[in-house]
Coordinates of N, CA and C and ligand atoms in Angstrom, one line a residue:
M1 N 0.9 -1.1 0.0 CA 0.0 0.2 0.0 C 1.0 1.4 0.0
T2 N 0.4 2.3 -0.7 CA 1.3 3.7 -0.9 C 0.6 4.5 0.1
P3 N 1.1 4.9 1.2 CA 0.3 6.1 1.9 C 0.2 7.4 1.1
E4 N -1.0 7.8 1.0 CA -1.4 8.7 0.3 C -0.6 10.1 0.5
C5 N -0.4 10.2 1.6 CA 0.5 11.4 2.2 C 2.0 11.3 1.9
W6 N 2.5 10.1 1.7 CA 3.9 9.9 1.3 C 4.2 9.0 0.0
P7 N 3.9 9.7 -1.0 CA 3.7 9.1 -2.3 C 5.1 8.4 -2.9
V8 N 6.4 8.8 -2.0 CA 7.6 8.5 -2.5 C 7.4 6.8 -2.3
Y9 N 6.6 6.1 -1.5 CA 6.5 4.7 -1.3 C 6.1 4.1 -2.7
G10 N 5.3 4.9 -3.4 CA 4.9 4.3 -4.7 C 6.0 4.4 -5.8
L11 N 7.1 5.2 -5.6 CA 8.1 5.2 -6.7 C 9.0 4.1 -6.9
R12 N 9.0 3.7 -8.0 CA 9.9 2.4 -8.6 C 10.7 2.8 -9.7
I13 N 12.0 2.5 -9.7 CA 13.0 2.7 -10.6 C 13.5 1.1 -11.1
T14 N 13.1 1.0 -12.3 CA 13.8 -0.4 -12.8 C 14.7 -0.4 -13.9
T15 N 15.6 -1.4 -13.8 CA 16.7 -1.7 -14.8 C 16.4 -3.0 -15.3
P16 N 17.3 -3.6 -16.3 CA 17.1 -4.9 -16.8 C 17.1 -6.0 -15.5
R17 N 18.0 -5.7 -14.4 CA 17.9 -6.6 -13.4 C 17.5 -6.3 -12.1
L18 N 17.4 -5.1 -11.9 CA 17.0 -4.5 -10.5 C 15.5 -3.7 -10.4
V19 N 15.2 -3.7 -9.3 CA 13.9 -2.6 -8.9 C 14.6 -1.9 -7.6
L20 N 14.4 -0.7 -7.8 CA 14.7 0.3 -6.7 C 13.6 1.0 -6.2
R21 N 13.3 0.8 -4.8 CA 12.2 1.6 -4.2 C 12.4 1.9 -2.6
L22 N 11.7 2.8 -2.2 CA 11.9 3.1 -0.9 C 11.3 2.2 0.1
P23 N 12.1 1.4 0.9 CA 11.6 0.0 1.5 C 10.5 0.4 2.7
D24 N 9.7 -0.6 2.4 CA 8.7 -0.7 3.7 C 9.3 -1.4 4.8
L25 N 8.4 -1.6 5.8 CA 9.2 -2.2 7.1 C 9.6 -3.4 6.7
G26 N 9.0 -4.4 6.0 CA 9.6 -5.7 5.6 C 10.8 -5.5 4.7
A27 N 11.0 -4.9 3.8 CA 12.2 -4.7 3.0 C 13.3 -4.0 3.7
L28 N 12.8 -3.2 4.6 CA 13.8 -2.5 5.5 C 14.8 -3.4 6.4
E29 N 13.8 -4.4 7.1 CA 14.2 -5.5 8.0 C 15.5 -6.3 7.1
K30 N 15.2 -6.7 5.8 CA 16.0 -7.3 4.7 C 17.3 -6.6 4.7
L31 N 17.1 -5.3 4.4 CA 18.3 -4.5 4.1 C 19.1 -4.2 5.2
A32 N 18.6 -4.4 6.5 CA 19.3 -4.3 7.7 C 20.1 -5.6 7.8
A33 N 19.6 -6.7 7.5 CA 20.3 -8.1 7.5 C 21.3 -8.0 6.6
V34 N 21.1 -7.5 5.2 CA 22.2 -7.4 4.4 C 23.5 -6.8 4.9
A35 N 23.0 -5.4 5.5 CA 24.2 -4.6 6.1 C 25.1 -5.4 7.3
A36 N 24.0 -6.1 8.0 CA 24.5 -6.8 9.3 C 25.5 -8.0 8.8
A37 N 25.3 -8.6 7.6 CA 26.1 -9.6 6.9 C 27.4 -9.1 6.3
G38 N 27.6 -7.9 6.1 CA 28.9 -7.2 5.8 C 28.7 -6.6 4.3
V39 N 29.4 -5.4 4.4 CA 29.7 -4.6 3.2 C 31.0 -4.4 2.6
H40 N 32.0 -4.6 3.6 CA 33.3 -4.7 3.1 C 34.3 -5.4 4.1
G41 N 35.5 -5.5 3.8 CA 36.5 -6.2 4.6 C 36.8 -5.5 5.8
P42 N 37.1 -6.1 7.0 CA 37.5 -5.4 8.1 C 38.8 -4.4 7.9
D43 N 39.5 -4.5 6.9 CA 40.7 -3.6 6.8 C 40.4 -2.4 5.9
E44 N 39.2 -2.5 5.5 CA 38.7 -1.4 4.5 C 37.6 -0.5 5.1
M45 N 37.8 0.8 4.8 CA 36.5 1.6 5.2 C 36.3 2.6 4.0
P46 N 35.3 2.2 3.1 CA 35.1 3.1 1.9 C 34.2 4.5 2.2
F47 N 33.6 4.3 3.5 CA 32.8 5.5 3.7 C 33.4 6.8 4.7
S48 N 33.1 7.9 4.3 CA 33.5 8.9 5.0 C 33.0 8.9 6.4
F49 N 31.7 8.6 6.5 CA 31.4 8.5 7.9 C 31.3 6.8 8.1
P50 N 32.2 6.3 9.1 CA 32.4 5.0 9.3 C 31.1 4.2 10.0
W51 N 29.9 4.2 9.1 CA 28.9 3.8 9.9 C 28.8 2.2 9.9
T52 N 29.8 1.6 9.1 CA 29.9 0.1 9.2 C 30.8 -0.6 10.5
D53 N 31.3 0.5 11.2 CA 32.1 0.0 12.4 C 31.2 -0.6 13.2
G54 N 31.6 -1.5 14.1 CA 30.8 -2.1 15.2 C 30.2 -3.4 14.8
T55 N 29.3 -3.9 15.6 CA 28.7 -5.4 15.5 C 27.6 -5.3 14.4
P56 N 27.5 -6.5 13.8 CA 26.5 -6.7 12.9 C 25.1 -6.0 13.4
E57 N 24.7 -6.2 14.7 CA 23.4 -5.7 15.2 C 23.4 -4.3 15.0
R58 N 24.5 -3.6 15.4 CA 24.8 -2.3 15.3 C 24.5 -1.9 13.9
R59 N 25.3 -2.3 12.8 CA 25.0 -2.0 11.3 C 23.6 -2.2 11.1
A60 N 22.9 -3.1 11.4 CA 21.4 -3.4 11.1 C 20.7 -2.3 11.6
R61 N 20.8 -1.8 12.9 CA 20.0 -0.8 13.5 C 20.3 0.6 12.8
T62 N 21.7 0.7 12.5 CA 21.9 2.1 11.7 C 21.2 2.2 10.5
T63 N 21.3 0.9 9.7 CA 20.7 1.0 8.3 C 19.2 1.2 8.6
F64 N 18.7 0.6 9.4 CA 17.1 0.9 9.8 C 16.8 2.3 10.1
Q65 N 17.7 2.7 11.0 CA 17.3 4.3 11.3 C 17.5 5.2 10.4
H66 N 18.7 5.1 9.5 CA 19.1 5.8 8.4 C 17.8 6.1 7.5
V67 N 17.3 4.8 7.1 CA 16.3 5.0 6.0 C 15.0 5.7 6.6
L68 N 14.7 5.2 7.8 CA 13.5 6.1 8.4 C 13.7 7.5 8.6
G69 N 14.8 7.8 9.3 CA 15.1 9.1 9.3 C 15.3 10.1 8.1
T70 N 15.4 9.4 7.0 CA 15.3 10.1 5.6 C 13.9 10.5 5.3
V71 N 13.1 9.7 5.8 CA 11.4 10.0 5.3 C 11.1 10.9 6.5
A72 N 11.4 10.8 7.8 CA 11.2 11.7 8.7 C 11.6 13.1 8.4
G73 N 12.8 13.1 8.1 CA 13.4 14.6 7.9 C 13.3 15.1 6.6
W74 N 12.7 14.4 5.7 CA 12.5 15.0 4.3 C 11.7 16.5 4.1
Q75 N 12.5 17.3 3.5 CA 11.7 18.4 3.2 C 12.2 18.8 1.7
P76 N 11.2 19.5 0.9 CA 11.6 19.8 -0.5 C 13.1 20.6 -0.7
E77 N 13.2 21.3 0.4 CA 14.5 22.0 0.4 C 16.0 21.1 0.7
K78 N 15.7 20.0 1.4 CA 16.6 19.2 1.9 C 16.2 17.7 2.0
W79 N 16.5 16.8 0.9 CA 16.0 15.6 1.0 C 16.9 14.5 0.7
T80 N 16.8 13.3 1.1 CA 17.5 12.1 0.9 C 16.5 11.0 0.4
L81 N 16.8 10.3 -0.7 CA 15.9 9.4 -1.1 C 16.8 8.3 -0.9
S82 N 16.6 7.4 0.0 CA 17.1 6.1 0.4 C 16.6 4.8 0.1
L83 N 17.1 4.3 -1.3 CA 16.3 3.3 -2.0 C 16.8 1.8 -1.6
A84 N 16.0 1.0 -1.4 CA 16.4 -0.6 -1.1 C 16.6 -1.1 -2.9
V85 N 17.8 -1.8 -2.8 CA 17.9 -2.4 -4.4 C 17.7 -4.0 -4.3
L86 N 16.8 -4.1 -5.3 CA 16.2 -5.7 -5.2 C 16.8 -6.1 -6.7
H87 N 17.1 -7.5 -6.4 CA 17.6 -8.2 -7.4 C 17.1 -9.6 -7.3
E88 N 16.3 -9.9 -8.5 CA 15.4 -10.9 -8.4 C 14.5 -11.3 -7.1
G89 N 14.1 -10.2 -6.8 CA 13.2 -10.0 -5.8 C 13.9 -10.1 -4.4
E90 N 15.3 -10.1 -4.3 CA 15.8 -10.1 -3.1 C 16.6 -8.7 -2.8
V91 N 16.6 -8.2 -1.5 CA 17.3 -6.9 -1.3 C 18.7 -7.1 -1.3
V92 N 19.5 -6.3 -2.0 CA 20.9 -6.6 -1.9 C 21.7 -5.5 -1.5
G93 N 21.1 -4.2 -1.4 CA 21.9 -3.2 -1.1 C 21.1 -1.9 -1.1
R94 N 21.8 -0.7 -1.0 CA 21.2 0.5 -1.0 C 21.5 1.6 -1.9
Q95 N 20.9 2.4 -2.3 CA 21.1 3.4 -3.3 C 20.5 4.7 -2.9
D96 N 21.5 5.9 -2.5 CA 20.9 7.1 -1.9 C 21.2 8.2 -2.8
I97 N 20.2 9.1 -3.1 CA 20.5 10.4 -3.6 C 19.9 11.5 -3.0
T98 N 20.9 12.5 -2.8 CA 20.5 13.6 -1.7 C 20.7 14.9 -2.4
A99 N 19.8 15.9 -1.9 CA 19.9 17.1 -2.4 C 19.7 18.4 -1.4
R100 N 20.2 19.5 -1.7 CA 19.8 20.7 -0.9 C 19.4 21.7 -1.8
D101 N 18.2 22.4 -1.7 CA 17.7 23.3 -2.7 C 17.9 22.8 -4.0
F102 N 17.1 21.7 -4.4 CA 17.2 21.1 -5.5 C 16.6 22.1 -6.7
A103 N 15.5 22.7 -6.3 CA 14.7 23.6 -7.0 C 15.6 24.6 -7.7
V104 N 16.6 24.9 -6.9 CA 17.5 26.1 -7.2 C 18.8 25.7 -8.1
T105 N 19.4 24.6 -7.3 CA 20.9 24.1 -7.9 C 20.8 23.3 -9.0
K106 N 19.6 22.3 -8.8 CA 19.4 21.3 -9.9 C 20.5 20.2 -9.9
E107 N 21.0 20.3 -8.5 CA 22.2 19.3 -8.5 C 21.9 18.1 -7.3
A108 N 22.4 17.1 -7.4 CA 22.2 16.1 -6.3 C 23.5 15.4 -6.2
Q109 N 23.5 14.6 -5.2 CA 24.7 13.7 -4.7 C 24.3 12.2 -4.5
T110 N 25.2 11.4 -4.9 CA 24.7 9.6 -4.8 C 25.8 9.2 -3.8
G111 N 25.1 8.2 -3.3 CA 25.9 7.3 -2.4 C 25.4 5.7 -2.4
S112 N 26.1 4.7 -2.2 CA 25.5 3.6 -2.4 C 26.4 2.4 -1.7
W113 N 25.6 1.3 -1.5 CA 26.7 0.0 -1.0 C 25.8 -1.2 -1.4
L114 N 26.5 -2.3 -1.6 CA 26.0 -3.6 -1.9 C 26.5 -4.7 -0.9
G115 N 25.8 -5.4 -0.5 CA 26.1 -6.7 0.5 C 27.2 -7.4 -0.2
L116 N 28.3 -7.7 0.5 CA 29.5 -8.5 0.1 C 29.1 -9.5 -1.0
A117 N 28.0 -10.3 -0.8 CA 27.7 -11.4 -1.7 C 27.2 -10.9 -3.1
H118 N 27.0 -9.5 -3.1 CA 26.4 -9.1 -4.2 C 27.2 -8.1 -5.2
Q119 N 28.6 -8.0 -4.8 CA 29.3 -7.2 -5.3 C 30.2 -7.8 -6.7
N120 N 30.6 -6.8 -7.6 CA 31.5 -7.3 -8.7 C 30.6 -8.0 -9.6
Q121 N 29.4 -7.8 -9.7 CA 28.6 -8.6 -10.7 C 27.9 -7.3 -11.5
G122 N 28.4 -6.3 -11.5 CA 27.7 -5.2 -12.3 C 26.4 -4.6 -11.8
L123 N 25.9 -5.0 -10.6 CA 24.6 -4.4 -10.1 C 24.9 -3.0 -9.4
G124 N 26.3 -2.7 -9.0 CA 26.5 -1.3 -8.5 C 26.3 -0.2 -9.7
T125 N 26.8 -0.5 -11.0 CA 26.8 0.3 -12.1 C 25.2 0.4 -12.5
E126 N 24.5 -0.7 -12.3 CA 23.2 -0.7 -12.8 C 22.3 0.2 -11.9
M127 N 22.5 0.3 -10.6 CA 21.8 0.8 -9.6 C 22.1 2.2 -9.7
R128 N 23.4 2.7 -10.0 CA 23.8 4.1 -10.1 C 23.3 4.6 -11.5
A129 N 23.2 3.8 -12.3 CA 22.5 4.2 -13.8 C 21.1 4.6 -13.3
A130 N 20.5 3.7 -12.6 CA 18.9 3.9 -12.3 C 18.8 5.3 -11.6
V131 N 19.6 5.8 -10.5 CA 19.4 7.0 -10.0 C 20.0 8.2 -10.9
T132 N 20.7 8.0 -11.7 CA 21.3 9.0 -12.7 C 20.0 9.3 -13.7
H133 N 19.2 8.3 -13.9 CA 18.2 8.5 -14.9 C 17.1 9.1 -14.1
L134 N 16.8 8.8 -12.9 CA 15.8 9.5 -12.2 C 16.2 11.0 -11.9
A135 N 17.5 11.4 -11.7 CA 17.8 12.8 -11.6 C 17.6 13.3 -12.8
F136 N 18.3 13.0 -14.0 CA 18.5 13.9 -15.1 C 17.0 13.8 -15.9
E137 N 16.4 12.5 -16.1 CA 15.3 12.4 -16.8 C 14.0 12.7 -16.0
G138 N 13.9 12.2 -14.9 CA 12.7 12.4 -13.9 C 12.8 13.8 -13.4
L139 N 13.7 14.2 -12.7 CA 13.7 15.2 -11.8 C 14.2 16.7 -12.6
G140 N 14.8 16.5 -13.8 CA 15.2 17.8 -14.6 C 16.6 18.0 -13.9
A141 N 17.5 17.3 -13.5 CA 18.7 17.6 -12.8 C 19.7 18.1 -14.0
R142 N 20.7 19.0 -13.4 CA 21.7 19.6 -14.4 C 22.8 18.9 -14.3
A143 N 23.3 18.4 -13.0 CA 24.3 17.7 -12.7 C 24.2 16.8 -11.4
L144 N 25.1 15.8 -11.6 CA 25.2 15.0 -10.2 C 26.6 14.8 -9.6
T145 N 26.7 14.8 -8.4 CA 28.2 14.6 -7.9 C 28.3 13.4 -7.1
S146 N 29.5 12.8 -6.9 CA 29.8 11.6 -6.1 C 31.1 11.7 -5.5
G147 N 31.4 10.9 -4.8 CA 32.8 10.9 -4.2 C 33.3 9.4 -3.7
A148 N 34.7 9.1 -4.1 CA 35.0 7.7 -3.5 C 36.4 7.8 -3.2
M149 N 36.8 7.0 -2.2 CA 38.0 7.1 -1.5 C 39.0 6.8 -2.9
T150 N 40.3 7.2 -2.7 CA 41.3 7.0 -3.8 C 41.6 5.7 -3.8
D151 N 41.4 4.9 -2.9 CA 41.7 3.5 -2.7 C 40.3 2.6 -3.1
N152 N 39.4 3.1 -3.5 CA 38.1 2.2 -3.9 C 38.1 2.3 -5.3
P153 N 38.8 1.4 -5.9 CA 38.7 1.3 -7.5 C 37.5 1.0 -8.1
R154 N 36.5 0.2 -7.6 CA 35.2 -0.2 -7.9 C 34.4 0.8 -7.9
S155 N 34.4 1.7 -7.0 CA 33.4 2.7 -6.9 C 33.7 3.8 -8.1
L156 N 35.2 4.0 -8.3 CA 35.5 5.0 -9.1 C 35.4 4.5 -10.4
A157 N 35.6 3.1 -10.6 CA 35.1 2.5 -11.9 C 33.8 2.5 -12.4
V158 N 32.9 2.5 -11.4 CA 31.5 2.8 -11.7 C 31.3 4.1 -12.4
S159 N 31.7 5.1 -11.6 CA 31.5 6.4 -11.9 C 32.0 6.8 -13.2
R160 N 33.4 6.3 -13.4 CA 34.0 6.5 -14.8 C 33.1 5.9 -16.0
K161 N 32.4 4.7 -15.8 CA 31.8 4.2 -16.9 C 30.6 4.8 -17.2
L162 N 30.1 5.6 -16.2 CA 28.8 6.2 -16.4 C 29.0 7.7 -16.8
G163 N 30.2 8.0 -17.0 CA 30.5 9.4 -17.6 C 31.0 10.4 -16.5
Y164 N 31.0 10.2 -15.2 CA 31.5 11.2 -14.2 C 33.0 11.7 -14.7
E165 N 33.3 12.8 -14.2 CA 34.5 13.6 -14.6 C 35.3 13.9 -13.1
A166 N 36.6 13.8 -13.3 CA 37.2 14.3 -12.1 C 37.0 15.6 -11.6
D167 N 36.8 15.7 -10.3 CA 36.2 17.2 -9.9 C 37.2 17.7 -8.5
G168 N 38.5 17.2 -8.5 CA 39.2 17.6 -7.5 C 39.2 16.5 -6.3
V169 N 39.9 16.8 -5.2 CA 40.0 15.9 -4.0 C 39.8 16.7 -2.9
E170 N 39.5 15.9 -1.8 CA 39.2 16.4 -0.5 C 39.7 15.7 0.6
V171 N 40.2 16.1 1.6 CA 40.9 15.3 2.8 C 39.8 15.3 3.8
V172 N 39.3 14.2 4.4 CA 38.5 14.2 5.3 C 38.9 13.1 6.5
P173 N 38.6 13.4 7.8 CA 39.1 12.6 8.8 C 38.0 11.4 9.0
V174 N 38.8 10.1 8.9 CA 38.0 8.9 9.2 C 38.9 8.1 10.2
R175 N 38.0 7.8 11.2 CA 38.8 6.8 12.4 C 40.0 7.6 12.7
G176 N 40.0 9.0 12.9 CA 41.3 9.7 13.2 C 42.3 9.9 12.3
E177 N 42.1 9.3 11.0 CA 43.1 9.4 9.9 C 42.6 10.4 8.8
A178 N 43.7 10.9 8.2 CA 43.2 11.6 7.1 C 43.1 10.6 5.9
R179 N 42.0 10.9 5.2 CA 41.8 10.0 4.0 C 41.5 10.9 2.9
T180 N 41.9 10.6 1.6 CA 41.5 11.5 0.4 C 40.4 10.9 -0.4
V181 N 39.3 11.6 -0.7 CA 38.3 11.6 -1.4 C 38.3 12.0 -2.8
R182 N 38.2 11.2 -3.8 CA 38.1 11.9 -5.1 C 36.8 12.3 -5.4
R183 N 36.4 13.6 -5.7 CA 35.3 14.1 -6.0 C 34.9 13.9 -7.7
L184 N 33.8 13.6 -7.8 CA 33.4 13.2 -9.3 C 32.0 14.0 -9.5
R185 N 32.0 14.4 -10.9 CA 30.7 15.3 -11.4 C 30.4 14.6 -12.8
L186 N 29.1 14.6 -12.8 CA 28.4 14.1 -14.0 C 27.5 15.1 -14.6
D187 N 27.7 15.8 -15.6 CA 26.8 16.8 -16.3 C 25.8 16.0 -17.2
R188 N 24.7 16.8 -17.6 CA 23.9 16.2 -18.4 C 24.3 15.7 -19.8
A189 N 25.2 16.5 -20.3 CA 25.6 16.1 -21.6 C 26.5 14.8 -21.4
S190 N 27.3 14.7 -20.6 CA 28.1 13.5 -20.4 C 27.1 12.4 -20.2
W191 N 26.1 12.5 -19.2 CA 25.2 11.3 -18.9 C 24.6 10.9 -20.4
E192 N 24.0 11.8 -21.1 CA 23.7 11.5 -22.4 C 24.4 10.7 -23.1
R193 N 25.6 11.0 -23.2 CA 26.6 10.2 -24.1 C 26.9 8.9 -23.6
H194 N 26.9 8.7 -22.2 CA 27.3 7.4 -21.6 C 26.1 6.4 -21.4
R195 N 24.9 7.0 -21.3 CA 23.8 6.1 -20.8 C 23.5 5.1 -21.8
S196 N 23.2 3.8 -21.3 CA 23.4 2.8 -22.3 C 22.3 1.7 -21.6
L197 N 21.6 1.9 -20.4 CA 20.8 0.9 -19.9 C 19.3 1.4 -20.1
P198 N 18.4 0.6 -20.4 CA 17.1 1.0 -20.3 C 16.6 1.2 -18.8
V199 N 16.0 2.2 -18.4 CA 15.7 2.6 -17.1 C 14.1 3.0 -17.1
G200 N 13.3 2.2 -16.3 CA 11.9 2.9 -16.1 C 11.7 3.4 -14.9
L201 N 10.8 4.6 -15.0 CA 10.5 5.3 -13.9 C 8.8 5.1 -13.6
H202 N 8.7 4.8 -12.6 CA 7.1 4.7 -12.2 C 6.7 5.2 -11.1
G203 N 5.4 6.0 -10.9 CA 4.9 6.6 -9.7 C 5.7 7.9 -9.4
L204 N 6.5 8.7 -10.4 CA 7.1 9.6 -9.9 C 6.3 10.9 -9.6
E205 N 5.3 11.0 -10.8 CA 4.6 12.4 -10.9 C 3.9 12.9 -9.4
P206 N 3.5 12.1 -8.5 CA 2.8 12.7 -7.5 C 3.9 12.9 -6.3
C207 N 5.2 12.6 -6.6 CA 6.3 12.9 -5.8 C 7.0 14.2 -6.0
L208 N 6.7 14.8 -7.3 CA 7.7 15.8 -7.9 C 7.8 17.0 -6.9
E209 N 6.6 17.4 -6.3 CA 6.6 18.5 -5.3 C 7.6 18.4 -4.2
L210 N 7.6 17.1 -3.9 CA 8.5 16.6 -2.6 C 9.8 16.8 -3.0
F211 N 10.3 16.8 -4.2 CA 11.8 16.9 -4.7 C 12.0 18.1 -4.9
G212 N 11.0 19.1 -4.9 CA 11.2 20.3 -5.6 C 11.5 20.7 -6.9
A213 N 10.7 19.6 -7.6 CA 11.2 19.4 -9.3 C 9.8 19.8 -9.8
E214 N 10.0 20.1 -11.1 CA 8.9 20.8 -11.8 C 8.2 19.7 -12.7
R215 N 6.9 19.6 -13.0 CA 6.5 18.6 -13.9 C 7.0 18.8 -15.2
G216 N 7.4 17.8 -15.9 CA 8.0 18.0 -17.4 C 7.0 18.4 -18.4
Ligands
LIG1 C1 31.1 0.3 -5.0 C2 30.0 -0.8 -5.1 C3 28.9 -0.1 -4.9 C4 30.4 -1.0 -6.7 O1 29.4 -2.0 -7.0 P1 29.8 -3.2 -7.9 O2 28.6 -4.1 -8.1 O3 30.7 -4.2 -7.0 O4 30.5 -2.7 -9.1 P2 30.3 -3.2 -10.8 O5 30.5 -4.7 -10.6 O6 29.1 -2.7 -11.2 O7 31.5 -2.6 -11.3 C5 32.9 -2.6 -10.7 C6 33.9 -2.2 -11.7 O8 34.9 -1.9 -11.1 C7 36.2 -2.8 -11.8 N1 37.1 -3.3 -10.8 C8 36.8 -4.1 -9.8 N2 38.0 -4.2 -9.1 C9 38.8 -3.4 -9.6 C10 40.1 -3.2 -9.2 N3 40.8 -3.8 -8.1 N4 40.8 -2.1 -10.0 C11 40.1 -1.5 -10.9 N5 38.9 -1.8 -11.3 C12 38.3 -2.7 -10.6 C13 35.3 -4.0 -12.3 O9 36.1 -4.5 -13.4 C14 34.1 -3.2 -12.9 O10 34.4 -2.6 -14.1 P3 33.8 -3.3 -15.4 O11 32.4 -3.4 -15.4 O12 34.2 -2.1 -16.4 O13 34.6 -4.4 -15.6 C15 30.3 -2.2 -4.3 O14 31.3 -2.6 -4.8 C16 30.2 -1.7 -3.1 O15 29.0 -1.8 -2.3 N6 31.3 -1.7 -2.2 C17 31.6 -1.6 -0.7 C18 30.9 -0.4 -0.3 C19 31.4 1.0 -1.2 O16 32.5 1.0 -1.6 N7 30.5 1.8 -1.5 C20 30.7 3.1 -2.2 C21 31.3 4.2 -1.2 S1 31.8 5.5 -2.2

């Protein structure tokens, strides 16, 4: 059931292998379990905010609260869409897209992860292609940004394949150490040149106002 007052629960983005949607409680429980089972090796920390540190139970609760927090805190001037990614009906990871004053800037930023068992099969590329389509085709974005640690070749490869270009670096404190993030930027023209996957958007129209986006 899609709550009438929160139509974002009815939004679906589809690619040849994936469905992306805001998780209801059942899907959120599954997403939390995927996070608990592991997102990266113990010696790695691909995130600027090290939310994966700690026990599996803590990762599960952090994931659960993060997604509900995005719904609770949503404003058209500052939103985060945190989507569960489903492959063959199974929840495999999360794809976020976030923006401040999208109505003015027409820019948004993405972040994502897959459970360890689902990585390196092209799904990360497909889910990012899904939200780039939402942003450019559905919401009328002018540019998207992303970032990855310099030692995260898979995330950097996903961005490169989809047409993102280098946009400088930034040093951030992570677990008390200085880490370098490579910033990346995808403009509409480069997205057009690199898009290769068919992506479907369903149930977007009633959500446009919440994104600060105009009807096309
Ligand atoms: C980053 C992540 C979302 C990417 O998803 P994925 O499904 O694993 O990635 P894909 O399979 O779509 O693409 C990975 C690409 O990296 C390439 N790659 C893999 N290992 C590589 C390496 N060591 N060096 C260079 N390229 C590498 C692959 O060949 C592939 O490119 P190709 O399709 O041209 O062959 C996923 O790996 C993940 O969740 N990692 C842990 C969390 C994380 O890092 N999140 C992002 C934080 S910025």
